[in-house]
Each structure stands twice: as C-alpha cells, then as structure tokens.
Amino acid sequence: MAPSDISSVTRDQPAPTELPNTSSFPAIRKHATTFRDKLTTKYGWLGDYDYAWLCSPTLPFSISGNKPVRRPPPFYGVEAELPLLLAMSCGLQHALAMLAGLITPPIIFASSLMLDAQTSAYMISTSLIGCGILSLVQMSRIRLWKGYYLGTGLLSVVGTSFATLSTANAIFDAMYNDGTCPSSVASDGTVTRGACPDAYGMVLGTSLICSFLEIGLSFIPPRTLQRIFPPIVTGTVIIMIGASLIGTSGILNWGGGSNGCQTRPTSGLYQLCPTVDSPHALLWGSPQFIGLGFLSFVSIVLTELFGSPFLKNASIIVGLAVGCIVAGAAGYIDGSSIKSAPAITFLWVYTFKLRVYPAAILPMLAVYVSTTMEAIGDITASAEVSRLNVDDEEFDSRVQGGVLSDGMGGFLSALFTVTPLSIFAQNNGVIALTRCASRTAGRWCCVFLILFGVFGKISGFFLAIPDPVLGGVTTFLFASVVVSGFRVLSYVHYTRRDRFILAAAMSFGFGDLLVPDIFTYLFQGVKNPSSGLQSLFDSITIILSTPCKYQTFIVSIFLASGLVAVTLNLILPQEMLQVETSEHH
C-alpha cells in the first residue's frame, strides 16, 4: 500500500465514540434529588406554610371588639414547588370544593331517566374519574404546532357544565314526549316514566359529534372570540343557566323531589316523595323536607361565618354532611344504593349505545358555544387570581389551549360515558383563599377525584343523599352560578346599546322562565311534517322552551337569551363611551 493511501485511510477514519456523559441528564438528576428530598426531609413534607392559619376557625367578633389580625401565608405561583403536605391539603380542598358540582349532574340525569341504583352509582363514579383525568390535560400546556397549545397551564379543573345539565334534561323530556323513551299514563293523568338508558347514550353520541364545533372555535384568535362573546353575552347566559336550574332542580328537590312527586298526584308511585316505597315518604313540600333542606343551607352559612379557610372551601360538603347525619338519624336515608355499589369500579363497567338524536344537535351545538364562552371567562379569572397577565400573547395562547382542551374534553368525555366536561370556576375561590395557584396542588386534586370515583361505595353514598338535603345545597350552588353571571356583567359599561341588548336578551330569558310553555305549541299547526322537518321543529322547541316532566315545564332559556344577545351584539353599532358618560354632566 502506498504511503499516500495509508495517510488517506487514517485521515478518513471516523473519530472515536465518546463515552456517555451523565451530565447530559441534569433534569432527570434534579427531579430525582427533589423527589428524594421531599420524601426524606421535614421541610420537604411541611415546608414553612402556616397550617394553623389554614385550620383556625374564624370568629366574626371578639369580646374586646378588636378582631385579631393574622398574617396570611405567602403566595405560591403556578410553577411553585410545594411541600407534600401542603400540596395534598390544597389538592383535597380543591376536590372537596368541586365535589358537589360534580356529583349533582349525574344524580339528576339518573333520576330523570329512572335508572337503577347500580347504573346511577356508575355514572357518579365515571364523572369523578373523567373529571380527574381531563383536569390533568387541562392543567398541562402541551405545545402542538405554529404556536398552538393544548391546555391552559394553570390550575384549571373541569366538571360537567350546568349548561349541559339544563339542556340534557330538556332533551330527555323531548324523548319521553315523542315515544323514544317509555312512559305510561294513569287514569288520573299521572305520567310514569320507564327506565331509558338509551336516551343517555343518544345525548353522549350527539355530544361527541358536536364537540368538533368547540375544537374548531379554539383555532379562532382569542381576541376575535372575545369580540363575538363579550361579557354582555357571557354574563347573560350564565345568569339564565343558574336561574333555570334553581327553579327546575334545586327548589324542587328541596321540597322533596323532582321526579314527578312535585305535582302531588292522587295515585301512583309518585303520590309521595321520593316514592311511596321510600322510607319516611311524605307529600312534596312537607315541613320535614323543607326543614332538612334548610338545615343544609344554614350549615353552609354557618361554615362561612365561623369556619376555617379549609372548611370554607368545603362548605358545600359540610352542608351535605350535616344534612345527611340528621336525615340518617331520622330514618330518611335508604342504604340500598350503598350496599349495591361495587367496592371498586372504573370507566366502561357499564356502557351506553352511542347514537345521534337529531333533535338534540342544535341544542348541543349551542351548549358547546356556551361552554366556549364560559371557558374564556373562567380562564381569565384563573389567570387573574394566579397573578398572571391577562393582556399579552402568552395569555391568548392559554385561552386558545384551554378552549381546545375543553373541546377535546367534550369528545373524550363521551367516550368515557360522561356528558361534556368544561372548565370549572369554583376553584378560583380556593386559589384566592389559600393563596396557592400551583399546578402541583391541582394534580393532587385530580388524584383525589380519581380515587373518589374508583371507590364505588363513595358513589353509592352520594346516591343515598335525600333529595331535600341535596336540594338545599344545590339551590345555593345554582344561585352562586347566577352571582357569577352578575360578576361578569360588572365589566359592562352599560351604555344605551348595552342596556338595549340586555333588555332584549332578558325579555326572552325571564319570559321563558316565568311562562315556560309559551313556545311549546309553536309548530302544532304544521300538518304531517317529514321526519327531518319534525326533528328541526323539536330542536327549535328545545332551544326556546321544552315540555318537561309530568305536565310541568323546563326551559333552555339560556339558549334563547344567549342567541338574542349574540345577534344584537354583532349587528348593533358600537357607541362611544364618552358620549354616554357626557349625558350625566
């Protein structure tokens, strides 16, 4: 071999491969060290948080007349590392704060469809598990492409939207009325419904396909969405949602039940509440029922007055617990649902046939528009309480990621056998009170929710809660939704244009609320409509007002008032605020 060839071979050989350098994995080593320190050190478990402040009761007055001032603990930001005990305690507070709002919709759905105890308990469990899983997704901030994200990156949790609750109940009623679900009429006119799990499957299937609307809306610039759905629209919708739920669920359950016994029929299964076969069955509106609900309601008030910050965050659960203790001692609780519930459960233990109910498509599309509006407002509130900017590009990306995660959550929740899940606003109060916005606490909240759902006996206990106890609590819960709507409307400048839009929207909203059957007979004059045309008529009727349970009525009033508010906001020209303010001088 020539010397030149040897030189060429030597020169062209690849360089020696270097040994792996462990310093290229600093992130892994850092996380491992942090995890070890948290488990093995006192500071890792307790930190320097003032736990006495968290658990000390509040005294609204003192003998000396001077209320003691206690220094609040430090504020923990979104990315702050928390000691284990603080992370778990804050996570438990978040889970307890949202628990009543999570179990209420499946309980009402199961009651509306007359489902058996096992299926009802499963629906509660899947709601808790689904909320835990999808809340983890919502808290993430996964970069996708071209500046798009999935999730808010905030302590944002999800739950069943009350907009879904109102609309789904209206859809169920339409199914019973058109014969999709079985029912019978007694000689005295009392309507008795049969079990209809297929109706729940139809709502899930319709929700699944309609979720693509919110997914598509997430790719519209957030500022454009905020112009289409400003506070004057979102506030009106939220107020109407809360008002309709108070009248169609909260107060009815407070009086004894909403399954038909509220009409006080003279015969049949629902002559007494909740049924004639129940322990301590009484007529709807009996003083015993009113007293149980009032006890739960007053317990919430007293907890807010005297409770520690921890108990204040769980005041709804305190109200349920006090009501259940008294109801159990008085013999109002039927423990059969607890006995029949499995010890351990998970998703898909029960399944429902996913089908599309044509009359439900337009209302469910409106629900996803409503959840989009709610998501924008809730993300803004979460960012503000977390002490983050709400007027920069990063915030816009959080809104986009949150709305996308909301839409994906609607799609996945249907596969989880859960109605659409959207961002919950209740937890913003927990952040403000505990001064902890860390996502670590949020992840522990998800862990607790999943555990609550997996242990089936817990769902069986929730199902055994007497209707008056549940009604006293949910009336307060639904009223807080109305107050949230008023808070959103506080951002409105109340120019003449704004007042006009609100008046027009409220005309439909409160008109439907007070006289809910006004639009029921709108299409009765149409003779022999085709199936497609009849489905369209049913959709419009559900949006405007829908015949409901046992010759009473429920209204999707937020759909009608929201549609009016959006339309007028888009077509009416804007006014100069200076012109309006000058009228007062």
Coordinates of C-alpha atoms in Angstrom, one line a residue, residues 44-407:
G44 CA -40.0 18.5 52.0
W45 CA -43.1 17.4 53.9
L46 CA -44.1 20.5 55.8
G47 CA -42.2 23.5 54.3
D48 CA -42.8 26.8 56.1
Y49 CA -46.5 27.2 55.5
D50 CA -48.8 28.4 58.3
Y51 CA -51.0 25.4 58.7
A52 CA -52.5 26.9 61.9
W53 CA -53.9 29.7 59.7
L54 CA -55.4 27.1 57.4
C55 CA -57.2 25.2 60.1
S56 CA -58.1 28.0 62.6
P57 CA -61.8 28.9 62.9
T58 CA -62.9 32.4 62.1
L59 CA -64.6 34.5 64.8
P60 CA -66.7 37.3 63.4
F61 CA -66.4 39.2 66.6
S62 CA -64.4 39.2 69.8
I63 CA -65.0 40.3 73.4
S64 CA -62.6 43.2 73.2
G65 CA -64.1 44.4 70.0
N66 CA -60.8 44.1 68.1
K67 CA -60.6 41.2 65.6
P68 CA -57.2 39.6 65.8
V69 CA -55.1 40.1 62.7
R70 CA -53.1 37.1 61.4
R71 CA -50.5 37.4 58.7
P72 CA -51.5 35.3 55.7
P73 CA -49.1 32.7 54.2
P74 CA -47.0 33.5 51.2
F75 CA -48.5 33.3 47.7
Y76 CA -47.5 30.2 45.6
G77 CA -47.4 30.8 41.9
V78 CA -48.4 28.4 39.0
E79 CA -44.9 26.8 38.8
A80 CA -44.1 26.9 42.5
E81 CA -42.8 23.8 44.2
L82 CA -44.9 22.8 47.3
P83 CA -44.1 20.7 50.3
L84 CA -46.0 17.4 50.1
L85 CA -48.5 18.1 53.0
L86 CA -49.4 21.5 51.6
A87 CA -49.8 20.1 48.1
M88 CA -52.1 17.3 49.3
S89 CA -54.1 19.5 51.6
C90 CA -54.7 22.2 48.9
G91 CA -55.5 19.5 46.4
L92 CA -58.0 18.0 48.8
Q93 CA -59.6 21.4 49.3
H94 CA -60.0 21.8 45.5
A95 CA -61.5 18.3 45.2
L96 CA -64.0 19.0 48.0
A97 CA -64.9 22.4 46.7
M98 CA -65.9 20.9 43.3
L99 CA -67.3 17.6 44.6
A100 CA -70.9 18.7 44.9
G101 CA -70.9 20.3 41.5
L102 CA -69.6 17.0 40.0
I103 CA -72.0 14.6 41.6
T104 CA -75.1 16.7 41.1
P105 CA -75.5 16.3 37.3
P106 CA -75.2 12.5 37.2
I107 CA -77.6 12.2 40.1
I108 CA -80.1 14.4 38.3
F109 CA -79.6 12.6 34.9
A110 CA -80.1 9.2 36.5
S111 CA -83.2 10.4 38.3
S112 CA -84.6 11.9 35.1
L113 CA -84.1 8.6 33.2
M114 CA -85.3 6.4 36.1
L115 CA -82.1 4.4 36.1
D116 CA -81.3 1.7 38.6
A117 CA -79.0 2.2 41.6
Q118 CA -76.0 0.4 40.1
T119 CA -76.1 2.4 36.9
S120 CA -76.6 5.6 38.8
A121 CA -73.7 4.9 41.0
Y122 CA -71.5 4.1 38.0
M123 CA -72.5 7.5 36.4
I124 CA -71.3 9.3 39.5
S125 CA -68.0 7.3 39.6
T126 CA -67.3 8.0 35.9
S127 CA -68.0 11.7 36.3
L128 CA -65.4 11.9 39.1
I129 CA -62.8 9.8 37.2
G130 CA -63.4 11.6 33.9
C131 CA -63.0 15.0 35.7
G132 CA -59.7 13.9 37.3
I133 CA -58.2 12.6 34.0
L134 CA -59.3 15.6 31.8
S135 CA -58.3 18.1 34.5
L136 CA -54.8 16.8 34.2
V137 CA -54.9 17.5 30.5
Q138 CA -56.4 21.0 31.1
M139 CA -53.6 21.9 33.5
S140 CA -50.9 20.9 31.1
R141 CA -49.6 23.2 28.4
I142 CA -48.5 21.0 25.6
R143 CA -47.1 22.8 22.5
L144 CA -48.6 21.5 19.3
W145 CA -47.6 23.4 16.2
K146 CA -47.3 27.0 14.9
G147 CA -47.9 28.5 18.4
Y148 CA -50.9 26.4 19.2
Y149 CA -51.2 24.7 22.6
L150 CA -53.3 22.1 24.4
G151 CA -54.3 23.1 28.0
T152 CA -54.1 26.3 29.9
G153 CA -51.0 25.6 32.0
L154 CA -53.0 27.0 35.0
L155 CA -54.7 25.3 38.0
S156 CA -57.8 24.8 35.8
V157 CA -60.1 21.9 36.6
V158 CA -63.1 20.6 34.6
G159 CA -66.5 19.4 35.5
T160 CA -70.0 18.9 34.0
S161 CA -71.2 22.2 32.7
F162 CA -74.5 23.3 34.2
A163 CA -75.4 24.4 30.6
T164 CA -75.2 20.7 29.7
L165 CA -77.4 19.8 32.7
S166 CA -80.2 22.1 31.7
T167 CA -80.1 21.1 28.0
A168 CA -79.8 17.4 28.6
N169 CA -82.8 17.4 30.8
A170 CA -84.8 19.2 28.1
I171 CA -83.6 16.6 25.6
F172 CA -84.6 13.7 27.9
D173 CA -88.1 15.2 28.2
A174 CA -88.5 15.5 24.5
M175 CA -87.6 11.8 24.1
Y176 CA -90.3 10.8 26.6
N177 CA -92.8 13.0 24.8
D178 CA -92.1 11.6 21.3
G179 CA -92.0 8.0 22.5
T180 CA -88.3 7.4 22.2
C181 CA -88.4 6.6 25.9
P182 CA -91.2 4.5 27.5
S183 CA -93.8 6.1 29.7
S184 CA -97.4 5.3 30.8
V185 CA -100.4 7.5 31.8
A186 CA -102.6 6.5 34.7
S187 CA -106.4 7.1 34.8
D188 CA -106.0 10.3 36.8
G189 CA -103.5 11.6 34.2
T190 CA -100.3 10.8 36.2
V191 CA -97.4 10.1 33.9
T192 CA -95.0 7.3 35.0
R193 CA -91.7 7.1 33.2
G194 CA -89.8 3.9 32.5
A195 CA -86.0 3.5 32.6
C196 CA -84.3 4.8 29.5
P197 CA -80.6 4.3 29.4
D198 CA -80.6 4.6 25.6
A199 CA -81.5 8.3 26.0
Y200 CA -78.3 8.9 27.8
G201 CA -76.4 7.1 25.0
M202 CA -78.1 9.4 22.5
V203 CA -77.0 12.5 24.4
L204 CA -73.4 11.2 24.6
G205 CA -73.4 10.3 20.9
T206 CA -74.8 13.7 19.9
S207 CA -72.3 15.5 22.2
L208 CA -69.4 13.6 20.7
I209 CA -70.1 14.9 17.2
C210 CA -71.0 18.4 18.3
S211 CA -67.7 18.7 20.3
F212 CA -65.9 19.4 17.0
L213 CA -67.5 22.9 17.0
E214 CA -65.6 23.9 20.1
I215 CA -62.5 22.3 18.8
G216 CA -62.8 24.4 15.6
L217 CA -63.6 27.6 17.6
S218 CA -60.3 27.1 19.6
F219 CA -58.3 27.9 16.4
I220 CA -60.0 31.3 16.0
P221 CA -57.9 34.1 17.6
P222 CA -58.9 34.6 21.2
R223 CA -59.4 38.3 20.7
T224 CA -61.9 37.6 17.9
L225 CA -63.8 35.2 20.2
Q226 CA -63.9 37.8 22.9
R227 CA -65.4 40.3 20.5
I228 CA -68.1 37.8 19.5
F229 CA -68.8 36.7 23.0
P230 CA -68.1 39.8 25.2
P231 CA -69.1 39.9 28.9
I232 CA -72.6 41.2 28.0
V233 CA -73.3 37.9 26.2
T234 CA -71.5 35.5 28.6
G235 CA -72.9 37.2 31.7
T236 CA -76.5 36.9 30.4
V237 CA -76.0 33.2 29.6
I238 CA -74.6 32.4 33.0
I239 CA -77.4 34.2 34.8
M240 CA -80.0 32.3 32.8
I241 CA -78.3 29.0 33.4
G242 CA -78.3 29.4 37.1
A243 CA -81.9 30.8 37.3
S244 CA -83.3 27.9 35.3
L245 CA -81.5 25.3 37.4
I246 CA -82.8 26.8 40.7
G247 CA -86.4 26.6 39.5
T248 CA -86.2 23.2 37.8
S249 CA -83.9 21.2 40.1
G250 CA -82.8 23.0 43.3
I251 CA -86.0 24.2 44.8
L252 CA -88.0 21.1 43.6
N253 CA -85.6 18.8 45.3
W254 CA -85.6 20.9 48.4
G255 CA -89.4 20.3 48.6
G256 CA -88.9 16.6 48.3
G257 CA -88.0 15.6 44.8
S258 CA -88.3 16.5 41.1
N259 CA -89.3 13.1 39.7
G260 CA -93.0 13.9 39.4
C261 CA -94.0 13.9 43.1
Q262 CA -93.9 17.7 43.0
T263 CA -97.3 17.7 41.2
R264 CA -98.8 15.8 44.2
P265 CA -100.7 13.2 42.2
T266 CA -103.5 11.4 43.9
S267 CA -102.3 7.9 43.0
G268 CA -99.4 6.0 41.6
L269 CA -95.7 5.6 42.6
Y270 CA -95.1 9.3 43.0
Q271 CA -98.0 10.1 45.2
L272 CA -95.4 10.7 47.9
C273 CA -91.8 11.9 47.7
P274 CA -89.5 10.5 46.5
T275 CA -91.7 7.4 46.0
V276 CA -94.4 5.7 48.1
D277 CA -91.9 2.8 48.7
S278 CA -89.2 5.1 50.2
P279 CA -88.5 5.3 54.0
H280 CA -90.3 8.3 55.5
A281 CA -92.2 9.1 52.3
L282 CA -94.1 12.4 52.6
L283 CA -96.1 14.7 50.4
W284 CA -94.0 17.2 48.4
G285 CA -93.4 20.4 50.3
S286 CA -93.9 18.8 53.7
P287 CA -92.3 20.8 56.6
Q288 CA -90.0 17.8 57.3
F289 CA -88.5 18.1 53.8
I290 CA -88.3 21.9 54.0
G291 CA -86.5 21.6 57.4
L292 CA -83.9 19.2 56.1
G293 CA -83.0 21.4 53.2
F294 CA -83.0 24.5 55.4
L295 CA -80.6 22.7 57.8
S296 CA -78.2 22.0 55.0
F297 CA -78.5 25.6 53.7
V298 CA -77.9 27.1 57.2
S299 CA -74.9 24.8 57.7
I300 CA -73.3 26.4 54.6
V301 CA -73.9 29.9 56.0
L302 CA -72.5 29.0 59.5
T303 CA -69.4 27.4 57.9
E304 CA -68.8 30.6 56.0
L305 CA -69.3 32.6 59.2
F306 CA -67.2 30.5 61.7
G307 CA -65.2 28.0 59.6
S308 CA -61.5 27.9 59.0
P309 CA -60.2 28.6 55.5
F310 CA -60.1 24.8 54.9
L311 CA -63.7 24.3 55.9
K312 CA -64.9 27.4 54.0
N313 CA -63.5 25.8 50.8
A314 CA -65.5 22.7 51.6
S315 CA -68.7 24.4 52.9
I316 CA -70.9 22.7 50.4
I317 CA -69.7 19.3 51.6
V318 CA -70.2 20.4 55.2
G319 CA -73.8 21.2 54.3
L320 CA -74.3 17.8 52.8
A321 CA -72.6 16.1 55.7
V322 CA -74.8 17.8 58.4
G323 CA -78.0 17.2 56.4
C324 CA -77.1 13.5 55.9
I325 CA -76.3 13.0 59.6
V326 CA -79.7 14.4 60.7
A327 CA -81.5 12.6 57.8
G328 CA -79.9 9.3 58.7
A329 CA -80.7 9.6 62.4
A330 CA -84.3 10.4 61.4
G331 CA -84.6 7.4 59.1
Y332 CA -84.7 9.3 55.7
I333 CA -81.8 7.6 54.1
D334 CA -82.1 4.4 52.1
G335 CA -78.8 2.5 52.3
S336 CA -79.6 0.1 49.4
S337 CA -77.6 2.1 47.0
I338 CA -74.5 1.8 49.2
K339 CA -74.9 -1.9 49.5
S340 CA -75.4 -2.5 45.8
A341 CA -72.5 -0.3 44.8
P342 CA -69.3 -2.2 44.0
A343 CA -66.2 -1.7 46.2
I344 CA -64.0 -0.8 43.1
T345 CA -65.1 0.5 39.8
F346 CA -63.7 2.3 36.7
L347 CA -64.7 3.5 33.3
W348 CA -66.7 1.3 30.9
V349 CA -68.0 -1.1 33.6
Y350 CA -71.4 0.0 32.2
T351 CA -71.7 1.2 28.6
F352 CA -74.4 3.0 26.6
K353 CA -75.2 2.8 22.9
L354 CA -73.8 5.9 21.3
R355 CA -76.3 7.2 18.8
V356 CA -77.3 10.6 17.5
Y357 CA -80.7 12.1 18.4
P358 CA -81.3 14.6 15.5
A359 CA -83.5 17.0 17.6
A360 CA -80.6 17.3 20.1
I361 CA -78.0 18.5 17.5
L362 CA -78.8 22.2 17.5
P363 CA -79.2 22.4 21.3
M364 CA -75.9 20.6 21.9
L365 CA -74.1 22.9 19.4
A366 CA -75.5 25.8 21.5
V367 CA -74.1 24.1 24.6
Y368 CA -70.6 24.0 23.2
V369 CA -70.9 27.6 22.2
S370 CA -71.9 28.3 25.8
T371 CA -69.0 26.2 27.2
T372 CA -66.6 28.2 25.0
M373 CA -67.9 31.4 26.5
E374 CA -67.6 30.0 30.0
A375 CA -64.1 28.7 29.3
I376 CA -62.9 32.2 28.2
G377 CA -64.3 33.8 31.3
D378 CA -63.0 31.1 33.6
I379 CA -59.5 31.1 32.2
T380 CA -59.4 34.9 32.5
A381 CA -60.5 34.6 36.2
S382 CA -57.9 31.8 36.8
A383 CA -55.1 33.9 35.3
E384 CA -56.1 37.0 37.4
V385 CA -56.3 35.1 40.7
S386 CA -52.9 33.4 39.8
R387 CA -51.4 36.9 39.4
L388 CA -50.6 36.5 35.7
N389 CA -51.0 39.0 32.9
V390 CA -54.3 38.8 31.0
D391 CA -53.5 41.1 28.1
D392 CA -50.4 39.5 26.4
E393 CA -49.7 36.9 23.8
E394 CA -49.0 34.2 26.5
F395 CA -52.5 34.7 27.9
D396 CA -54.0 34.5 24.5
S397 CA -52.2 31.1 24.0
R398 CA -53.6 30.0 27.3
V399 CA -57.1 30.8 26.2
Q400 CA -56.6 29.0 22.9
G401 CA -55.2 25.9 24.7
G402 CA -57.9 25.9 27.2
V403 CA -60.7 26.1 24.6
L404 CA -59.1 23.4 22.6
S405 CA -58.7 21.2 25.7
D406 CA -62.4 21.9 26.5
G407 CA -63.5 20.7 23.1

